[in-house]
Coordinates of C-alpha atoms in Angstrom, one line a residue:
M1 CA -1.4 -22.5 24.9
D2 CA -3.8 -22.1 27.8
L3 CA -3.8 -18.3 27.4
F4 CA -5.8 -18.6 24.2
N5 CA -8.6 -20.4 26.1
Y6 CA -9.5 -17.0 27.7
A7 CA -12.2 -14.9 26.2
F8 CA -10.1 -11.8 26.0
M9 CA -7.5 -13.5 23.9
Q10 CA -10.2 -15.0 21.6
R11 CA -11.6 -11.5 21.1
A12 CA -8.1 -10.2 20.4
L13 CA -7.5 -12.9 17.8
L14 CA -10.8 -12.0 16.0
A15 CA -9.8 -8.3 16.0
A16 CA -6.3 -9.1 14.7
L17 CA -7.7 -11.3 11.9
F18 CA -10.1 -8.7 10.5
T19 CA -7.7 -5.9 11.0
G20 CA -5.0 -7.8 9.1
L21 CA -7.3 -8.3 6.2
A22 CA -8.7 -4.8 6.0
A23 CA -5.6 -2.6 6.4
P24 CA -3.5 -3.9 3.5
A25 CA -6.6 -4.0 1.3
V26 CA -6.9 -0.2 1.5
G27 CA -3.2 0.2 1.6
T28 CA -2.8 -1.4 -1.8
Y29 CA -4.7 1.5 -3.4
L30 CA -2.9 4.1 -1.3
V31 CA 0.5 2.7 -2.4
Q32 CA -0.7 2.6 -6.0
R33 CA -1.6 6.3 -5.7
R34 CA 1.8 7.1 -4.1
M35 CA 0.0 8.2 -0.9
A36 CA 1.4 5.7 1.5
L37 CA 1.6 8.2 4.3
M38 CA -2.1 9.0 4.2
G39 CA -2.8 6.5 6.9
D40 CA -0.4 8.3 9.2
G41 CA -2.2 11.6 8.5
I42 CA -5.6 10.2 9.2
G43 CA -4.3 8.4 12.3
H44 CA -3.2 11.7 13.8
V45 CA -6.6 13.3 13.0
A46 CA -8.3 10.3 14.6
V47 CA -6.5 11.2 17.8
T48 CA -8.7 14.2 18.0
G49 CA -11.8 12.0 17.5
V50 CA -10.7 9.7 20.3
A51 CA -10.1 12.6 22.6
L52 CA -13.5 14.1 21.7
G53 CA -15.1 10.8 22.7
L54 CA -13.3 10.7 26.0
L55 CA -14.2 14.4 26.7
T56 CA -17.9 13.9 25.9
G57 CA -18.4 10.4 27.3
A58 CA -19.3 9.1 23.9
S59 CA -17.8 6.0 22.3
P60 CA -14.2 6.9 21.2
T61 CA -14.5 4.5 18.3
W62 CA -17.5 6.2 16.7
T63 CA -16.2 9.7 17.3
A64 CA -12.8 8.7 15.8
V65 CA -14.6 7.3 12.8
V66 CA -16.5 10.5 12.2
V67 CA -13.5 12.8 12.7
A68 CA -11.2 10.6 10.6
V69 CA -13.7 10.5 7.7
L70 CA -14.0 14.3 7.8
G71 CA -10.2 14.6 7.8
A72 CA -9.8 12.1 5.0
V73 CA -12.4 13.9 2.8
L74 CA -10.7 17.3 3.6
I75 CA -7.3 16.1 2.5
E76 CA -8.7 14.6 -0.7
V77 CA -10.5 17.8 -1.5
I78 CA -7.3 19.9 -0.9
R79 CA -5.2 17.5 -3.0
E80 CA -7.7 17.4 -5.9
R81 CA -8.2 21.1 -6.1
G82 CA -4.5 21.8 -6.0
H83 CA -4.6 24.4 -3.3
T84 CA -1.5 22.7 -1.9
N85 CA 0.2 19.4 -2.6
G86 CA -0.6 16.2 -0.8
D87 CA 2.5 16.3 1.4
V88 CA 1.7 19.7 2.8
A89 CA -2.0 18.7 3.5
L90 CA -0.8 15.6 5.3
A91 CA 1.6 17.6 7.4
L92 CA -1.2 20.0 8.5
L93 CA -3.3 17.0 9.5
F94 CA -0.3 15.4 11.3
Y95 CA 0.3 18.4 13.6
G96 CA -3.2 19.7 14.0
G97 CA -4.8 16.3 14.7
L98 CA -2.2 15.2 17.3
A99 CA -2.1 18.5 19.1
G100 CA -5.9 18.8 19.2
G101 CA -6.2 15.3 20.6
V102 CA -3.7 15.9 23.4
L103 CA -5.4 19.2 24.2
L104 CA -8.9 17.7 24.4
T105 CA -7.6 14.8 26.5
G106 CA -6.2 17.2 29.1
L107 CA -9.4 19.3 29.1
G108 CA -11.4 16.1 29.7
G109 CA -9.3 15.2 32.7
Q110 CA -8.2 12.0 31.2
S111 CA -4.7 10.6 31.8
A112 CA -2.1 10.1 29.1
A113 CA -2.3 6.4 29.7
R114 CA -5.9 6.3 28.6
L115 CA -5.0 8.0 25.3
Q116 CA -2.0 5.7 24.9
E117 CA -4.3 2.7 24.5
Y118 CA -5.4 4.2 21.2
L119 CA -2.0 5.6 20.2
F120 CA -0.2 2.3 20.4
G121 CA -3.0 -0.2 20.6
A122 CA -4.4 -2.3 23.4
I123 CA -5.9 -5.3 21.7
T124 CA -5.9 -7.6 24.7
T125 CA -8.3 -5.2 26.5
I126 CA -10.8 -4.9 23.6
S127 CA -14.4 -5.5 24.6
A128 CA -16.9 -7.7 22.9
T129 CA -18.8 -4.7 21.6
D130 CA -15.6 -3.2 20.1
V131 CA -14.8 -6.6 18.4
L132 CA -18.3 -6.6 16.8
I133 CA -17.7 -3.0 15.6
T134 CA -14.3 -3.9 14.3
M135 CA -15.6 -7.0 12.4
A136 CA -18.5 -5.1 10.9
L137 CA -16.4 -2.1 9.7
A138 CA -13.6 -4.3 8.4
A139 CA -16.1 -6.4 6.5
V140 CA -17.4 -3.3 4.7
V141 CA -13.9 -2.2 3.9
I142 CA -12.9 -5.6 2.5
L143 CA -16.1 -6.0 0.4
C144 CA -15.5 -2.5 -1.1
C145 CA -11.8 -3.0 -1.8
V146 CA -12.3 -6.5 -3.4
G147 CA -15.7 -6.0 -5.0
L148 CA -14.8 -2.6 -6.6
S149 CA -11.1 -3.5 -7.3
P150 CA -11.4 -3.0 -11.2
Q151 CA -12.8 0.6 -10.7
L152 CA -10.5 1.5 -7.8
F153 CA -7.4 0.2 -9.6
A154 CA -8.3 2.1 -12.8
V155 CA -8.7 5.4 -10.8
A156 CA -5.5 4.8 -8.7
H157 CA -3.4 3.8 -11.7
D158 CA -4.4 6.4 -14.3
Q159 CA -7.1 8.9 -13.4
E160 CA -7.3 10.5 -16.9
F161 CA -7.8 7.1 -18.5
A162 CA -10.4 6.3 -15.9
R163 CA -12.3 9.5 -16.6
V164 CA -12.2 8.8 -20.4
S165 CA -13.6 5.4 -19.7
G166 CA -16.6 6.9 -18.0
L167 CA -15.6 6.4 -14.3
N168 CA -16.3 9.1 -11.7
A169 CA -12.7 9.5 -10.6
R170 CA -13.6 12.0 -7.9
A171 CA -16.2 9.7 -6.3
Y172 CA -13.8 6.7 -6.2
N173 CA -11.0 8.8 -4.8
L174 CA -13.3 10.0 -2.0
L175 CA -14.3 6.4 -1.4
V176 CA -10.7 5.3 -1.0
A177 CA -10.1 8.2 1.4
V178 CA -13.2 7.2 3.5
L179 CA -12.2 3.5 3.5
A180 CA -8.8 4.5 4.7
A181 CA -10.3 6.5 7.5
V182 CA -12.5 3.6 8.6
T183 CA -9.6 1.3 8.4
V184 CA -7.5 3.5 10.7
T185 CA -10.2 3.5 13.3
V186 CA -10.7 -0.3 12.9
A187 CA -6.9 -0.8 13.6
M188 CA -6.5 1.7 16.4
R189 CA -7.1 -0.9 19.1
T190 CA -4.9 -3.5 17.3
V191 CA -1.7 -1.6 16.4
G192 CA -2.5 1.9 17.5
L193 CA -3.1 5.2 15.6
L194 CA 0.6 5.9 15.4
L195 CA 1.5 2.5 13.9
V196 CA -1.5 1.8 11.7
S197 CA 0.1 3.1 8.6
A198 CA 2.7 0.3 8.8
L199 CA 0.1 -2.4 8.7
M200 CA -1.5 -0.7 5.7
V201 CA 1.7 -0.2 3.7
V202 CA 4.4 -2.8 4.7
P203 CA 2.4 -5.9 3.6
V204 CA 1.7 -4.3 0.3
A205 CA 5.4 -3.4 -0.2
T206 CA 6.3 -7.0 0.7
S207 CA 3.7 -8.4 -1.7
Q208 CA 5.1 -6.2 -4.5
Q209 CA 8.5 -8.0 -4.1
L210 CA 7.0 -11.3 -5.1
T211 CA 4.1 -10.5 -7.4
R212 CA 3.5 -8.7 -10.7
S213 CA -0.2 -8.3 -11.3
F214 CA -2.4 -6.0 -9.2
R215 CA -5.0 -8.7 -8.2
T216 CA -2.2 -11.0 -7.0
T217 CA -0.6 -8.1 -5.1
L218 CA -3.9 -7.3 -3.4
G219 CA -4.6 -10.9 -2.4
A220 CA -1.0 -11.5 -1.2
A221 CA -0.9 -8.3 0.8
M222 CA -4.1 -9.2 2.6
A223 CA -2.7 -12.7 3.4
L224 CA 0.6 -11.2 4.6
G225 CA -1.2 -8.6 6.7
T226 CA -3.3 -11.3 8.4
A227 CA -0.2 -13.4 9.1
A228 CA 1.6 -10.4 10.6
S229 CA -1.4 -9.3 12.7
V230 CA -2.2 -12.7 14.1
G231 CA 1.5 -13.8 14.3
G232 CA 2.4 -10.6 16.2
L233 CA -0.3 -11.2 18.7
V234 CA 0.8 -14.8 19.2
V235 CA 4.5 -13.7 19.6
S236 CA 3.4 -11.1 22.1
A237 CA 1.4 -13.6 24.1
F238 CA 4.3 -16.1 24.3
A239 CA 6.9 -13.4 25.0
S240 CA 4.8 -11.8 27.7
E241 CA 5.5 -14.9 29.9
R242 CA 9.0 -13.5 30.4
A243 CA 8.7 -9.8 29.6
T244 CA 6.1 -7.2 28.7
V245 CA 5.7 -7.2 24.9
A246 CA 3.0 -5.0 23.4
P247 CA 1.1 -6.6 20.6
G248 CA 1.0 -3.5 18.4
P249 CA 4.8 -3.1 18.0
A250 CA 5.2 -6.9 17.7
I251 CA 2.8 -6.9 14.8
V252 CA 4.6 -4.0 13.0
L253 CA 8.1 -5.5 13.6
L254 CA 6.9 -8.9 12.3
S255 CA 5.6 -7.2 9.2
L256 CA 8.8 -5.4 8.7
A257 CA 10.8 -8.6 9.1
G258 CA 8.7 -10.1 6.3
F259 CA 9.7 -7.3 4.0
V260 CA 13.4 -7.6 4.9
A261 CA 13.2 -11.4 4.3
T262 CA 11.6 -11.0 0.9
W263 CA 13.6 -8.1 -0.5
P264 CA 16.5 -10.2 -1.7
I265 CA 14.1 -12.5 -3.4
G266 CA 12.3 -9.6 -5.1
A267 CA 15.6 -8.2 -6.3
W268 CA 16.6 -11.5 -7.8
L269 CA 13.2 -11.9 -9.5
R270 CA 13.5 -8.4 -11.0
H271 CA 17.0 -9.1 -12.2
R272 CA 15.9 -12.4 -13.7
A273 CA 12.9 -10.7 -15.5
R274 CA 15.3 -8.2 -17.1
L275 CA 17.6 -10.9 -18.3
H276 CA 14.6 -12.8 -19.9
A277 CA 13.1 -9.7 -21.5
P278 CA 13.6 -10.2 -25.3
F279 CA 13.5 -6.5 -26.2
L280 CA 14.3 -3.4 -24.2
A281 CA 11.8 -0.5 -23.9
V282 CA 13.8 2.3 -25.6
P283 CA 13.0 5.0 -28.1
V284 CA 13.0 3.4 -31.5
P285 CA 14.2 5.5 -34.5
D286 CA 12.1 5.8 -37.6
H287 CA 13.1 3.8 -40.7
E288 CA 15.5 5.4 -43.2
A289 CA 16.5 2.6 -45.5
T290 CA 20.2 2.7 -46.6
E291 CA 22.6 -0.1 -47.3
G292 CA 26.3 -0.5 -46.5
Q293 CA 29.1 -2.3 -44.7
H294 CA 29.2 -2.2 -40.9
A295 CA 32.2 -3.1 -38.8
H296 CA 30.4 -4.0 -35.6
D297 CA 29.0 -7.5 -35.2
H298 CA 25.5 -7.2 -33.6
G299 CA 24.1 -10.0 -31.6
P300 CA 22.3 -10.9 -28.3
T301 CA 25.4 -10.0 -26.3
C302 CA 26.6 -6.9 -28.1
G303 CA 25.0 -4.5 -25.6
H304 CA 22.8 -2.6 -28.1
P305 CA 19.0 -2.6 -27.6
A306 CA 17.1 -5.1 -29.8
V307 CA 13.9 -4.3 -31.5
E308 CA 11.6 -6.8 -33.3
H309 CA 11.1 -5.9 -37.0
G310 CA 9.0 -8.4 -39.0
D311 CA 10.9 -11.6 -39.4
H312 CA 14.2 -10.3 -38.1
V313 CA 15.7 -8.2 -35.3
D314 CA 17.1 -4.7 -35.6
Y315 CA 19.7 -3.4 -33.3
I316 CA 19.7 0.3 -32.3
H317 CA 23.2 1.8 -32.8
D318 CA 24.3 5.4 -33.3
G319 CA 20.7 6.5 -33.6
H320 CA 19.8 4.1 -36.4
R321 CA 18.5 0.6 -36.8
H322 CA 21.0 -1.9 -38.0
A323 CA 19.8 -5.2 -39.4
A324 CA 22.1 -8.1 -40.4
H325 CA 21.2 -9.3 -43.9
G326 CA 23.6 -11.9 -45.2
G327 CA 27.2 -10.5 -45.2
H328 CA 26.2 -6.9 -44.8
Y329 CA 23.9 -4.7 -42.6
D330 CA 20.9 -2.6 -43.7
E331 CA 20.9 0.7 -41.9
H332 CA 17.3 1.9 -41.3

């Protein structure tokens, strides 16, 4: 397509590529910590940073980075110290960040259209300087998320175990929050501050439908995020010949379409895994050896949980273990 011979489209492709890699990398840890909406909260705070840049004449990207990092650290401190739960802290950032951004934009005499470039993305208007900043910040995020994946996963999965293992859980939690803030500002010209959370979370949710290990989920999420980001830009470019299609919403909708397409496959894989599981994870009674006749015939299809016991299988029934031995059952 001739359109991709233009410099602005080449810059947009580079920005989409690096954003698609970085956003799901951080999103994987947020989803693991059950803080999938943290990207939304930081995105709203970053609106104030963008408005501050427009008001002062500074670079909106750098002011957004600073304000977003401060907001992310604040929400992590509030969450950790238990002054309020994570949802309430996110809500405070939602409302305060967006309201402050709109107020500062008006005070600076800027139009709503100028702010809208950052709210919903304007990747085709990104400058060469912004592309370099995006690539540099995204590279830092990717290196941290991949290089520190064992430590970050340990803290995200079980903080108490991570602390016992000698990890500084607080430092790693703050690192994830800062990386999320940087990622939000990286993606604000690609999908926009109001849609960035979708690119951080949806590829991860799609990846979880098809994978079982954390490392595989991380890699697949980054691949899916890249495909959605670049693919959404391409779809937008082709569709714009007949109508105006913004790249940001196209990227998000393509990512959501991937999730919808893989959900039935994930449901089938989970059902298949349950069928092939040899033993169910159920509370197992202690042994109380008694012997006697038993009218029920236990077996793989009897419907009672099976528990491995030495060289045979016990079936849990009426709060006891029943094991078939010859023509009778031992009740443990």
